Coordinates of C-alpha atoms in Angstrom, one line a residue:
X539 CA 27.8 -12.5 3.0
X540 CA 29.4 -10.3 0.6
X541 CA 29.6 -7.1 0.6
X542 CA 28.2 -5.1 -2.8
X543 CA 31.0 -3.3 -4.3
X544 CA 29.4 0.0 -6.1
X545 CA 30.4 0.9 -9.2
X546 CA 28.7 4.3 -8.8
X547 CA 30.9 7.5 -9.8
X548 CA 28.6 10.0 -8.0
X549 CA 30.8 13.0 -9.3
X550 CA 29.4 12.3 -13.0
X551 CA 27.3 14.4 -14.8
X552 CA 25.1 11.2 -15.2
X553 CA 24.8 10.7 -12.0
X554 CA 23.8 14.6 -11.2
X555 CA 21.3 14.6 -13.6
X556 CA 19.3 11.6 -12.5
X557 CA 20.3 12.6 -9.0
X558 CA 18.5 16.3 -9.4
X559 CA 15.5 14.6 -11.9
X560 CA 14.6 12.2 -8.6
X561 CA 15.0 14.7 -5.8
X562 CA 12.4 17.3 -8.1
X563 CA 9.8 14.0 -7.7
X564 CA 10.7 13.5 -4.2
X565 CA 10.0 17.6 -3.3
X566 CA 6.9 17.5 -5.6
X567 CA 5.9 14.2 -3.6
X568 CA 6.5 16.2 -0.5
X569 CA 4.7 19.0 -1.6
X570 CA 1.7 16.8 -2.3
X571 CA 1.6 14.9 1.1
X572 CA 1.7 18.5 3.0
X573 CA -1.1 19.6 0.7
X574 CA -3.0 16.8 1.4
X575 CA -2.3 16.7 5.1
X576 CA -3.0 20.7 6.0
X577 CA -4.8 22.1 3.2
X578 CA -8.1 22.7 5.0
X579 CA -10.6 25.6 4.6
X580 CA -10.8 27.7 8.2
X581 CA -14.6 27.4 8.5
X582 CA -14.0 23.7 8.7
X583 CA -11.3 24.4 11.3
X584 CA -13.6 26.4 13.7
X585 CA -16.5 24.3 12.9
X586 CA -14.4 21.8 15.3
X587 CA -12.6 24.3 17.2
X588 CA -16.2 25.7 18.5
X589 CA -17.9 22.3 19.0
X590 CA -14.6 21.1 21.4
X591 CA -13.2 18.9 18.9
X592 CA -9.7 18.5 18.1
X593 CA -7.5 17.9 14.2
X594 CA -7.7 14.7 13.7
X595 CA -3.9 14.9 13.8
X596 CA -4.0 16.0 17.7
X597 CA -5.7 12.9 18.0
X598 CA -3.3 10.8 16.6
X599 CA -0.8 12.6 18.3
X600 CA -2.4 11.7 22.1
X601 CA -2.9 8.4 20.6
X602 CA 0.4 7.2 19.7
X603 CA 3.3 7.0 21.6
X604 CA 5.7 9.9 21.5
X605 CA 8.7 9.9 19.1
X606 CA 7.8 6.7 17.5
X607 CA 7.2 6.0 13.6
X608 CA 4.1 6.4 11.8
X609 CA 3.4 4.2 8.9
X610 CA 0.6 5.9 6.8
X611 CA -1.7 3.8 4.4
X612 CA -3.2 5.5 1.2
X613 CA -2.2 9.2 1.9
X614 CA -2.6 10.1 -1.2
X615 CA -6.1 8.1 -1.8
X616 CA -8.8 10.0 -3.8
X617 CA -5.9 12.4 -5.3
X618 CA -7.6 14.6 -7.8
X619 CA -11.2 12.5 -7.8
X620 CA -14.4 14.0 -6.8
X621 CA -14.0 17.8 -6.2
X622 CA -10.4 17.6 -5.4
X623 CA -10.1 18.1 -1.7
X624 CA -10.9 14.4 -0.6
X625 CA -7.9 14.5 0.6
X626 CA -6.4 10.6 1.9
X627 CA -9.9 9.6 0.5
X628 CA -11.1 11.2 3.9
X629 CA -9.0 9.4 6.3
X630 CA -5.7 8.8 8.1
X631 CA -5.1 5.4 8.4
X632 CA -1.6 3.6 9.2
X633 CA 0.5 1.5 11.3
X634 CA 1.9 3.1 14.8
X635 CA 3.0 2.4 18.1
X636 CA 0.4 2.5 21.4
X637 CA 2.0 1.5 24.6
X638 CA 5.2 0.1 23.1
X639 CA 2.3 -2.2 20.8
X640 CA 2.0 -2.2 17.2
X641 CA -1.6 -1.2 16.1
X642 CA -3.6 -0.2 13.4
X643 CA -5.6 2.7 13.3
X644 CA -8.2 4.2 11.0
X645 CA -9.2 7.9 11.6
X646 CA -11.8 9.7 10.2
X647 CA -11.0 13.8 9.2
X648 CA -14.1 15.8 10.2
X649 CA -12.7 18.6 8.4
X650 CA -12.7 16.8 5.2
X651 CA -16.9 17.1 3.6
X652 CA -17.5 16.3 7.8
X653 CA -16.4 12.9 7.3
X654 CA -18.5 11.9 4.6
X655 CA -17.2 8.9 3.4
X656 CA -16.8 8.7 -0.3
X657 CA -16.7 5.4 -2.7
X658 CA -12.3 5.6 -2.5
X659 CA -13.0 5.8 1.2
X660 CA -14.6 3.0 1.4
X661 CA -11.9 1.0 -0.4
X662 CA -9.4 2.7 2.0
X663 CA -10.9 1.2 5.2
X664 CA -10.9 -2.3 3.3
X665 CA -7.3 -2.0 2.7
X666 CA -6.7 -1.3 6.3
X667 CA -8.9 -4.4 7.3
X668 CA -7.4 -6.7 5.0
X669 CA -3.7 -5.1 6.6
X670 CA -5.2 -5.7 10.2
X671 CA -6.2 -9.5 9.3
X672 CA -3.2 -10.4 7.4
X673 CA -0.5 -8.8 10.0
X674 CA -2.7 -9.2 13.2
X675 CA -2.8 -6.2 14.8
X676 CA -5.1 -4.5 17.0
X677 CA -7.2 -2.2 15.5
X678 CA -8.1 1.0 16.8
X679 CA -11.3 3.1 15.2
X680 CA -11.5 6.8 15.6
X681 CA -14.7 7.9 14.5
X682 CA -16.2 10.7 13.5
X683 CA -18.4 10.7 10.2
X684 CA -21.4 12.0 8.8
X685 CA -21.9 8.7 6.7
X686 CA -22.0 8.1 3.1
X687 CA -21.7 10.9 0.5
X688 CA -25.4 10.2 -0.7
X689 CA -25.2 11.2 -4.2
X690 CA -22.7 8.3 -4.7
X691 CA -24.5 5.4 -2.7
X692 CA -24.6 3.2 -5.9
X693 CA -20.9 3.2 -5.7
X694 CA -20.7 2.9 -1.6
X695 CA -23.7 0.6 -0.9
X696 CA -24.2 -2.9 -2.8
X697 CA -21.5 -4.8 -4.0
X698 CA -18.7 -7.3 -2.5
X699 CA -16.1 -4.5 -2.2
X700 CA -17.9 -1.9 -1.3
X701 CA -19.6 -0.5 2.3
X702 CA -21.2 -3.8 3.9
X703 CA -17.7 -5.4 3.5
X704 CA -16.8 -3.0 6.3
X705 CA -19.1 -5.3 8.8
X706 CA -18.5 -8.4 7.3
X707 CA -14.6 -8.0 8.0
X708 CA -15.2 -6.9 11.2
X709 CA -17.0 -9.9 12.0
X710 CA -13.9 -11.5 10.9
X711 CA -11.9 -10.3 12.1
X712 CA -13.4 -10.9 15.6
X713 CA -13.5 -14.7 14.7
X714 CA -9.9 -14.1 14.5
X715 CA -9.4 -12.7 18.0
X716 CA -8.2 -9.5 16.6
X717 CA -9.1 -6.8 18.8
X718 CA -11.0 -3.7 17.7
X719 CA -11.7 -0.7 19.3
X720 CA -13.8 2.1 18.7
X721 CA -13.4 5.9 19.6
X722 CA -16.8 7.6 18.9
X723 CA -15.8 11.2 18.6
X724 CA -18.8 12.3 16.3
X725 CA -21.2 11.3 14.4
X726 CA -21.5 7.8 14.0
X727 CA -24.9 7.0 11.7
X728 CA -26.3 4.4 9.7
X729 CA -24.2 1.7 9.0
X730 CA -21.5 3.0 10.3
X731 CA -23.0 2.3 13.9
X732 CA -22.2 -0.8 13.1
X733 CA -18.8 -0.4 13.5
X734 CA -18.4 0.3 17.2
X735 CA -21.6 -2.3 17.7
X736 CA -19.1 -5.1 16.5
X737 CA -16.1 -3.8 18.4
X738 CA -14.9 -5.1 21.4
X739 CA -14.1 -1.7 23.5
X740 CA -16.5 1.3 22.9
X741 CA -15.3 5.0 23.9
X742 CA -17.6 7.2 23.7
X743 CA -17.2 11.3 24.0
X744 CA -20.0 13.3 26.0
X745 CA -21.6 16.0 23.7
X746 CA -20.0 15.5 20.6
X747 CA -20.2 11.4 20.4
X748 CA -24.0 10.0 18.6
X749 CA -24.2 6.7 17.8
X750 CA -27.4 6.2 15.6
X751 CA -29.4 3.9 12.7
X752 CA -30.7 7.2 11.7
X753 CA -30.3 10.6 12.4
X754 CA -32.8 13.5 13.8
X755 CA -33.8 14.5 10.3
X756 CA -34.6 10.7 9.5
X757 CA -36.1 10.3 12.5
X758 CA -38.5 13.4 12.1
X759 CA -39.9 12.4 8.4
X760 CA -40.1 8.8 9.4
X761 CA -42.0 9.2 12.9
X762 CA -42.6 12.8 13.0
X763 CA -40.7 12.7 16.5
X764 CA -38.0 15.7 17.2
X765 CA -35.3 15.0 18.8
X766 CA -31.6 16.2 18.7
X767 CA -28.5 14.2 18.2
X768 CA -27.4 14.1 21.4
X769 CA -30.5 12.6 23.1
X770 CA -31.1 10.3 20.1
X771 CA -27.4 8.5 20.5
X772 CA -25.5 10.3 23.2
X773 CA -22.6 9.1 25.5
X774 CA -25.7 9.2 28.8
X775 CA -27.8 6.9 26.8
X776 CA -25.5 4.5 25.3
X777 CA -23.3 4.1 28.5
X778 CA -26.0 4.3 30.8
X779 CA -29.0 2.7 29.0
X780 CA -28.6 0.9 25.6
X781 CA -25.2 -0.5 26.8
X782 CA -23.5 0.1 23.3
X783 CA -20.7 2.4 24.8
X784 CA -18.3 1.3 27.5
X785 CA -16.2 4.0 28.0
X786 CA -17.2 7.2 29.2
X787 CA -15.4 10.3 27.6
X788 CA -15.4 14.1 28.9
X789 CA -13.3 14.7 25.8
X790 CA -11.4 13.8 23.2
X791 CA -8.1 14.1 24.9
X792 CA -9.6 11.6 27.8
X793 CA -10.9 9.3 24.6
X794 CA -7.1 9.0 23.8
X795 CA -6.2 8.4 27.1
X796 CA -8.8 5.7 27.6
X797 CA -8.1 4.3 24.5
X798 CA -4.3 4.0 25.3
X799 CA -5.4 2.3 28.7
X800 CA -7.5 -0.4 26.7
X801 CA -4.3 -1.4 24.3
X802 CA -2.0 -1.6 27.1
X803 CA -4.5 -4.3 29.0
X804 CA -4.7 -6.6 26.0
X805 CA -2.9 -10.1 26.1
X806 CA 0.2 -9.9 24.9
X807 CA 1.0 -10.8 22.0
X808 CA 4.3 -12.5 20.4
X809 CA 6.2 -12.1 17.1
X810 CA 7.3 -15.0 14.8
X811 CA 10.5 -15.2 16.0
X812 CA 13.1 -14.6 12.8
X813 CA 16.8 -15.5 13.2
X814 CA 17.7 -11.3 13.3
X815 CA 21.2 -10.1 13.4
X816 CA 21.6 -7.0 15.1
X817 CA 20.6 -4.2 12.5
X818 CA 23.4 -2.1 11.0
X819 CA 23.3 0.6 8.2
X820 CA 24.3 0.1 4.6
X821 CA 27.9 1.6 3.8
X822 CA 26.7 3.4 1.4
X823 CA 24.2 6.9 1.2
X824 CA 20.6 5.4 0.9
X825 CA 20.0 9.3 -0.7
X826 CA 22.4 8.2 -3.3
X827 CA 19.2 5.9 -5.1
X828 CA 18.6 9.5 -6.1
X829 CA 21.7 9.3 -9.0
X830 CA 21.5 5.4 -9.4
X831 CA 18.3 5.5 -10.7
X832 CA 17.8 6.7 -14.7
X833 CA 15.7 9.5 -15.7
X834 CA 14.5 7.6 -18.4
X835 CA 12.9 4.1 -17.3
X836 CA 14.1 3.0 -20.5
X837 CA 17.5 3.6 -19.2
X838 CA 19.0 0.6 -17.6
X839 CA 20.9 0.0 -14.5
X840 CA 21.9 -2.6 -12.5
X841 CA 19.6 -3.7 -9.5
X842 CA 22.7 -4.0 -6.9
X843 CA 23.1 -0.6 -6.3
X844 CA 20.1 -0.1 -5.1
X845 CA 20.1 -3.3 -2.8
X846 CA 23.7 -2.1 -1.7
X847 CA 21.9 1.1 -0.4
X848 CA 18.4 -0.8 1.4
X849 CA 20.2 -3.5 3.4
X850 CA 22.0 -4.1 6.4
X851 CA 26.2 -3.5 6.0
X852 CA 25.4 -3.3 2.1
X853 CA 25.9 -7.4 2.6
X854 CA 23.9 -9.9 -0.5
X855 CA 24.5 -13.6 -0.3
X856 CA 23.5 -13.4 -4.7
X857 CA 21.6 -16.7 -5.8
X858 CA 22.6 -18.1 -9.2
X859 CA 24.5 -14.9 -10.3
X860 CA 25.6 -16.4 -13.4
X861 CA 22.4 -18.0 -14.3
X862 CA 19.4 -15.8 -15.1
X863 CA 21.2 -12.3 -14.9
X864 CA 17.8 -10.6 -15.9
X865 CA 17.1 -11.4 -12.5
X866 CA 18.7 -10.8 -9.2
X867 CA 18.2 -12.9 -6.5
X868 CA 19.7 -13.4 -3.0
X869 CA 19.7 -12.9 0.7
X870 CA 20.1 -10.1 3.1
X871 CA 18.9 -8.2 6.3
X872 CA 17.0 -4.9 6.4
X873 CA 16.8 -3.7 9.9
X874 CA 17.8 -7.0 11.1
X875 CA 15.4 -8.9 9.5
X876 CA 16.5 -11.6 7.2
X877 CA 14.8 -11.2 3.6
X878 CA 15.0 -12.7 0.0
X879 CA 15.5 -10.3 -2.5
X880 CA 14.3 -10.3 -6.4
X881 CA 15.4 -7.3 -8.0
X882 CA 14.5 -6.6 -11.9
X883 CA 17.9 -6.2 -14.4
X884 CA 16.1 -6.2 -17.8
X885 CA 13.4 -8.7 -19.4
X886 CA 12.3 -12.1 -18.0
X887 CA 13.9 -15.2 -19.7
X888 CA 12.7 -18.6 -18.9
X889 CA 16.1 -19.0 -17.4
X890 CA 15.1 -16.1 -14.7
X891 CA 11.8 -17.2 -14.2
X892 CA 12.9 -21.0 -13.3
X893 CA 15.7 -19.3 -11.3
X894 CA 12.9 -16.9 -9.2
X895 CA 10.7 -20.1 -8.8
X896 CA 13.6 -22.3 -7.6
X897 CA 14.3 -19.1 -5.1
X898 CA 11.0 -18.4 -3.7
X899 CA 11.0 -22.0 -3.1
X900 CA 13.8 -22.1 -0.8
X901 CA 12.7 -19.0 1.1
X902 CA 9.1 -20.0 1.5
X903 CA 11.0 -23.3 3.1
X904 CA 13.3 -21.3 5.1
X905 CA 10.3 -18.9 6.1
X906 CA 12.5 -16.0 5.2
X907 CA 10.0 -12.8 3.9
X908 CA 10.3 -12.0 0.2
X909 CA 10.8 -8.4 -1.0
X910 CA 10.3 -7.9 -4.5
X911 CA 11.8 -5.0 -6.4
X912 CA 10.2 -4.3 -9.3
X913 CA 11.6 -3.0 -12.5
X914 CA 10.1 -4.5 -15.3
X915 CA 8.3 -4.4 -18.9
X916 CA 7.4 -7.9 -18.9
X917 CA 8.5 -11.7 -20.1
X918 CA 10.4 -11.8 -23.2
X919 CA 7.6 -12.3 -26.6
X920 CA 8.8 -14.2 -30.2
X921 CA 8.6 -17.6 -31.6
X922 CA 12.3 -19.2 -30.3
X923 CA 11.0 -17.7 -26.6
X924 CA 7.7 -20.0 -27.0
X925 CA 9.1 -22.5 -28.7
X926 CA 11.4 -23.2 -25.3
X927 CA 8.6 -22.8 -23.3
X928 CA 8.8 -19.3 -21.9
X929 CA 5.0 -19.5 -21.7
X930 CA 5.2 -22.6 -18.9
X931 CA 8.6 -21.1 -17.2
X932 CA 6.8 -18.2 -16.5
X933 CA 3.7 -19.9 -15.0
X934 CA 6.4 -21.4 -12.8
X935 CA 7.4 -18.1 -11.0
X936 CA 3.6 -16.9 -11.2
X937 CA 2.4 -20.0 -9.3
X938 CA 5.8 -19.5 -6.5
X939 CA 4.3 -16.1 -5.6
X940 CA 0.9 -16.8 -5.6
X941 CA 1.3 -19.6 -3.4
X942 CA 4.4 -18.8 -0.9
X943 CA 2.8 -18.7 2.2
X944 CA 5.7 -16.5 3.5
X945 CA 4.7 -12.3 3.9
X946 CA 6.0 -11.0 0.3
X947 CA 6.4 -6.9 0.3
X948 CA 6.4 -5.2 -3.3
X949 CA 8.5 -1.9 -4.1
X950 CA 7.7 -0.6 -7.2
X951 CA 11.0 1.3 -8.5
X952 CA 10.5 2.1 -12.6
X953 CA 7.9 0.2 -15.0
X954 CA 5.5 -2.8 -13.9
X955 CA 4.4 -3.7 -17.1
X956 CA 2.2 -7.0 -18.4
X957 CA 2.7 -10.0 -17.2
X958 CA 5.7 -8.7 -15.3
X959 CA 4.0 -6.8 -13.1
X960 CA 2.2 -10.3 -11.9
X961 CA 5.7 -12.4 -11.8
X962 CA 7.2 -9.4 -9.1
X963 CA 4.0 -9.9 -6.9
X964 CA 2.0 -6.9 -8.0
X965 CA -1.2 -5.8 -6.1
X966 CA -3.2 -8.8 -7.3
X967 CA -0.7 -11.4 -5.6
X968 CA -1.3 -10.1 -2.1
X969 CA 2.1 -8.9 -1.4
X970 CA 1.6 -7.6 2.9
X971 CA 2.4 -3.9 1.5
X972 CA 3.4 -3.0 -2.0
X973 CA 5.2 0.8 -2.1
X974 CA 6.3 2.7 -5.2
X975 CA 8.7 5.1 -6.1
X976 CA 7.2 8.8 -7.8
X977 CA 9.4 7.6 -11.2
X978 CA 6.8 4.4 -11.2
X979 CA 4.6 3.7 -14.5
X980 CA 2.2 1.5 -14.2
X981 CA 0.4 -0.5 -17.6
X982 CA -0.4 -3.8 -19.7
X983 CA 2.4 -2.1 -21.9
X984 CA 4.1 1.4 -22.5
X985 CA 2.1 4.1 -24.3
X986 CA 4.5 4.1 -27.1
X987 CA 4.7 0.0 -27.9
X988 CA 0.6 0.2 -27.0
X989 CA 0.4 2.4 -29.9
X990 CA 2.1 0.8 -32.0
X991 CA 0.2 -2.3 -31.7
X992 CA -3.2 -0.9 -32.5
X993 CA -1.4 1.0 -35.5
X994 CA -0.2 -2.6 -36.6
X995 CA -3.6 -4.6 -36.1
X996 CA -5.6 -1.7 -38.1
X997 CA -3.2 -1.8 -40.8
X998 CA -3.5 -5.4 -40.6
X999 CA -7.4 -5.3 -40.7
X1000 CA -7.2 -2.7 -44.0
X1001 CA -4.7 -5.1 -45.8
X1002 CA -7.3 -8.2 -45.3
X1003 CA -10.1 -5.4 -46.5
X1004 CA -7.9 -4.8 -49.4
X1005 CA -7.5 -1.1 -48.2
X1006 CA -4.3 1.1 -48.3
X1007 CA -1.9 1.6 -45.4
X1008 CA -2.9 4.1 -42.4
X1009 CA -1.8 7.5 -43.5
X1010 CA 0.9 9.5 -41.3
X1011 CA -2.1 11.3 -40.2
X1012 CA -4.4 8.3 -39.3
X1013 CA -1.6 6.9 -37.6
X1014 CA -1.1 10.2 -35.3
X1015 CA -5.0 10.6 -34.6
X1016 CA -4.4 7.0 -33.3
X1017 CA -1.2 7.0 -31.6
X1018 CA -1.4 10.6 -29.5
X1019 CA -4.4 9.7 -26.9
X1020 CA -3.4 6.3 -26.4
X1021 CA 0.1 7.3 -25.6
X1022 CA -1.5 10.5 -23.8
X1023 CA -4.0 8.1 -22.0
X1024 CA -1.2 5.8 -20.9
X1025 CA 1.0 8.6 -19.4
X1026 CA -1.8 9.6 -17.7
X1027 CA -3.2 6.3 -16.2
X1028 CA 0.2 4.9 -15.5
X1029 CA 1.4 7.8 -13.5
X1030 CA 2.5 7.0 -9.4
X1031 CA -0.2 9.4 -7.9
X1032 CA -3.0 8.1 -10.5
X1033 CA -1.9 4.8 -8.8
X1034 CA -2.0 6.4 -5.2
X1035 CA -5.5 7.6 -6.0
X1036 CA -7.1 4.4 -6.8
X1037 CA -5.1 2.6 -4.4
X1038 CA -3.4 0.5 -6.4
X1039 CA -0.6 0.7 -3.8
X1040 CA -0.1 1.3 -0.2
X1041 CA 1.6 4.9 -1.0
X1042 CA 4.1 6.5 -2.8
X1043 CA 7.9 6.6 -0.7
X1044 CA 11.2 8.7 -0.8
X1045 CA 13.2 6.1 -2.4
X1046 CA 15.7 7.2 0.2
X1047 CA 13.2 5.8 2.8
X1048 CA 12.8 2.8 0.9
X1049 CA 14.8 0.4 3.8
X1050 CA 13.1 2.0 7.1
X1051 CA 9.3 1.7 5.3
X1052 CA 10.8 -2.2 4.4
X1053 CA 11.6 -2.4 8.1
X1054 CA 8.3 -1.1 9.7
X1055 CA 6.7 -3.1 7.3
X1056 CA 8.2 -6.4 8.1
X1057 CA 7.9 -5.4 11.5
X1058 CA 4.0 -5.6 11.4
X1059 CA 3.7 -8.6 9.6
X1060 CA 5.2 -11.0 12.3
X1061 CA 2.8 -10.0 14.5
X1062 CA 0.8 -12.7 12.4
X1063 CA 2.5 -16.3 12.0
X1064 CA 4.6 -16.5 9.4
X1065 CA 2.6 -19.8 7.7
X1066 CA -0.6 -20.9 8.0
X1067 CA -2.1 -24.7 7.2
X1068 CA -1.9 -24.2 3.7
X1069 CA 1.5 -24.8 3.0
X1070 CA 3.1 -26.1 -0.4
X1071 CA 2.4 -25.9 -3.9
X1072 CA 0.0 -26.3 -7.2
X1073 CA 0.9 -27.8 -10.0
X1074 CA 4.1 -26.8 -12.0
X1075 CA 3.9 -27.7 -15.4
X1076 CA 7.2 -29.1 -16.6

């Protein structure tokens, strides 16, 4: 492989001003994941310091082996929804290391509403099933909730996405032989006493544990009997008479410890072996993304530069460089994985969308993993385009990603706009993990051009009605909340909050979240049955 020459002058005044516009993103990203990690009001904090509770974050830390990485799911879920302070939609939830074994684990925060689990959080723990089931990993359940946030049960109960989902995977995902385990640290009520019910290990902590259908208050206007939580659905009577609970815990540090014992007793379990090479560092700064990448996403600049500073020795094998250019394609390693790249350099042409077909192809053959990096307003528009078929070339690259069977990982770096956004694998073609950047914008189009076409069809509709043009204005009562709408909607964190995307990264960290994340999916095998193609209309 060749190594990527850059072209970057990082002593530019260019250069410094993108460099010092990213790194004001990346602090104010920093800023956010600190708020949302520690911002928590003291009587929560001695609500759990006084009933022998620890931070959910001492959890984790007993949980997970000691100096190893953390990759965290939706940190930023529920930013700025419901009162403001849902903070990670009321959960951690991520990918870390227990007993030198890749596991999943969802955590509830009892210092977040008690644990009360809101409509986002909801969609939060289906992401981290879907991840567990994809990637086959273990999944560990620390739990500790009050149930659902009641005034919003239309939006937690019913439906096909929302809370009876929860069991449904879970049954799943135990058809799968996927293991599950359960940590019952608090309260564990309703439906959510399903969840350790359908696990395969159950820990459950003495005092501060209760597993139950319905709680004391329930219980009292239902039967009229009093009873506390503790005798209701306790660690005595689930581990020594119902049977629910397996594992008896003193604590919450012994809960950790037991459930460290459990993971290191399961079968092991083999990667997909990829042919690796050893993993080296790119040659050049990966902070260095910082100046490469324009203020203005309208800006261009070339793709390359970026790969130079994600993968392995800076090293691209490019595919069809002279073909395409729009689109760069080619081969590389990223901590010693192998991987196909497809980076954005402008507007899709049929000629790079038969190109990115022809190249998934050969990956999803070769059963190298796909990464997509996405930088893009869309598929070129105008009669000559759709006159040589732009409309069928690009149905060509949309049916390669739907249907390569190979794990696909999506960073979003600028714009994913339109159609674009579903040609570089966006959240609706199941890409493992899909990242973005804080500069990402997110629409069907760009506020600007999305005001400009409702200025054009009204004044299209007054000239059929034999009315005058829009006034300056009519056009400016038009134009300024759907621009202002767009900025808003397309924004990274409003993303985040709806999970649209796994989280929001330092661009700097863009290769070692790559590598964790490639890193989980091989626990899974790398193709199932379904192998091959639909139709592609020639």
């Amino acid at each position: 492989m060749e190594v990527i020459e850059t072209k970057i002058d990082t002593g530019s005044e260019e250069y410094k001003k993108n460099f010092n516009s990213m790194k004001a993103l990346v602090d104010d990203l920093r800023a956010e994941l600190k708020k949302a990690r520690d911002d928590r009001s003291e009587k929560a904090r001695k609500r759990i310091e006084e009933v022998g509770k620890l931070p959910v974050q001492k959890r984790l830390d007993l949980l997970l082996d000691k100096n190893t990485p953390f990759l965290e799911i939706g940190a930023l879920a529920a930013k700025d929804m419901y009162d403001g302070k849902v903070y990670g939609a009321g959960s951690i939830a991520g990918i870390g290391i227990v007993e030198g074994r890749e596991i999943f684990v969802h955590a509830n925060d009892p210092m977040i509403k008690g644990g009360t689990i809101y409509p986002m959080g909801v969609k939060k723990s289906l992401r981290s099933q879907r991840i567990v089931m994809e990637n086959r990993l273990p999944m560990i359940y620390l739990i500790d909730s009050g149930g659902a946030f009641l005034p919003l049960q239309s939006e937690i109960f019913p439906d096909y996405d929302d809370g009876g989902r929860v069991f449904y995977n879970q049954a799943m995902t135990s058809k799968m032989g996927i293991p599950q385990i359960a940590s019952v640290m608090g309260l564990c009520t309703a439906g959510g006493a399903y969840i350790p019910a359908m696990s395969d290990d159950v820990v459950h902590v003495k005092g501060t544990g209760a597993i139950f259908l319905g709680g004391p208050p329930l219980v009292l206007a239902a039967t009229g009997e009093e009873v506390t939580a503790d005798e209701l659905g306790g660690a005595e009577l689930h581990c020594m008479e119902s049977g629910v609970s397996d594992y008896y815990a003193e604590d919450d540090a012994h809960a950790m410890a037991i459930v460290r014992s459990i993971v290191k007793n399961l079968p092991e379990n083999k990667k997909y072996p990829l042919s690796m090479k050893d993993p080296d560092p790119p040659l050049y700064d990966p902070a260095e993304i910082y100046g490469i990448v324009s203020r203005d996403l309208k800006t261009p600049y070339d793709v390359r530069e970026v790969i130079a500073r994600i993968v392995d020795r800076s090293e691209f094998l490019e595919f069809k460089e002279l073909y395409g250019p729009t689109l760069v394609c080619g081969w590389a390693y990223i901590h010693g994985y192998p991987v196909g790249i497809l980076g954005n350099n402008g507007i899709l042409f049929s000629n790079s969308a038969l190109k990115a077909t022809q190249f998934i192809q050969l990956c999803d053959k070769r059963k190298i993993p796909l990464v997509f990096l996405q930088n893009i307003n869309g598929y070129i528009i105008g009669r000559e385009y759709e006159r040589i078929g732009i409309t069928k070339d690009g149905h060509k690259m949309v049916n390669a990603v739907s249907t390569a069977t190979v794990p696909k990982f999506t960073v979003i770096i600028g714009a994913s706009f339109g159609a674009g956004n579903y040609g570089m694998c966006g959240r609706a073609y199941s890409p493992r993990f899909l990242w973005n950047w804080p500069n990402a914008e997110i629409g069907v189009m760009g506020g600007e051009q999305a005001a400009d076409v409702l200025v054009t069809v009204k004044n299209d509709q007054n000239k059929r009605l034999g009315l005058p043009p829009l006034t300056d204005d009519e056009v400016k009562a038009i134009k300024v909340p759907i621009i202002a709408a767009a900025k808003k909607e397309g924004d990274a964190y409003y993303s985040t909050a709806n999970l649209w995307d796994d989280g929001i990264i330092d661009p700097a960290s863009t290769r070692d979240v790559l590598g964790l994340s490639i890193s989980a999916a091989l626990n899974a095998p790398i193709r199932d049955d379904a192998y091959g193609y639909g139709i592609f209309r020639m």
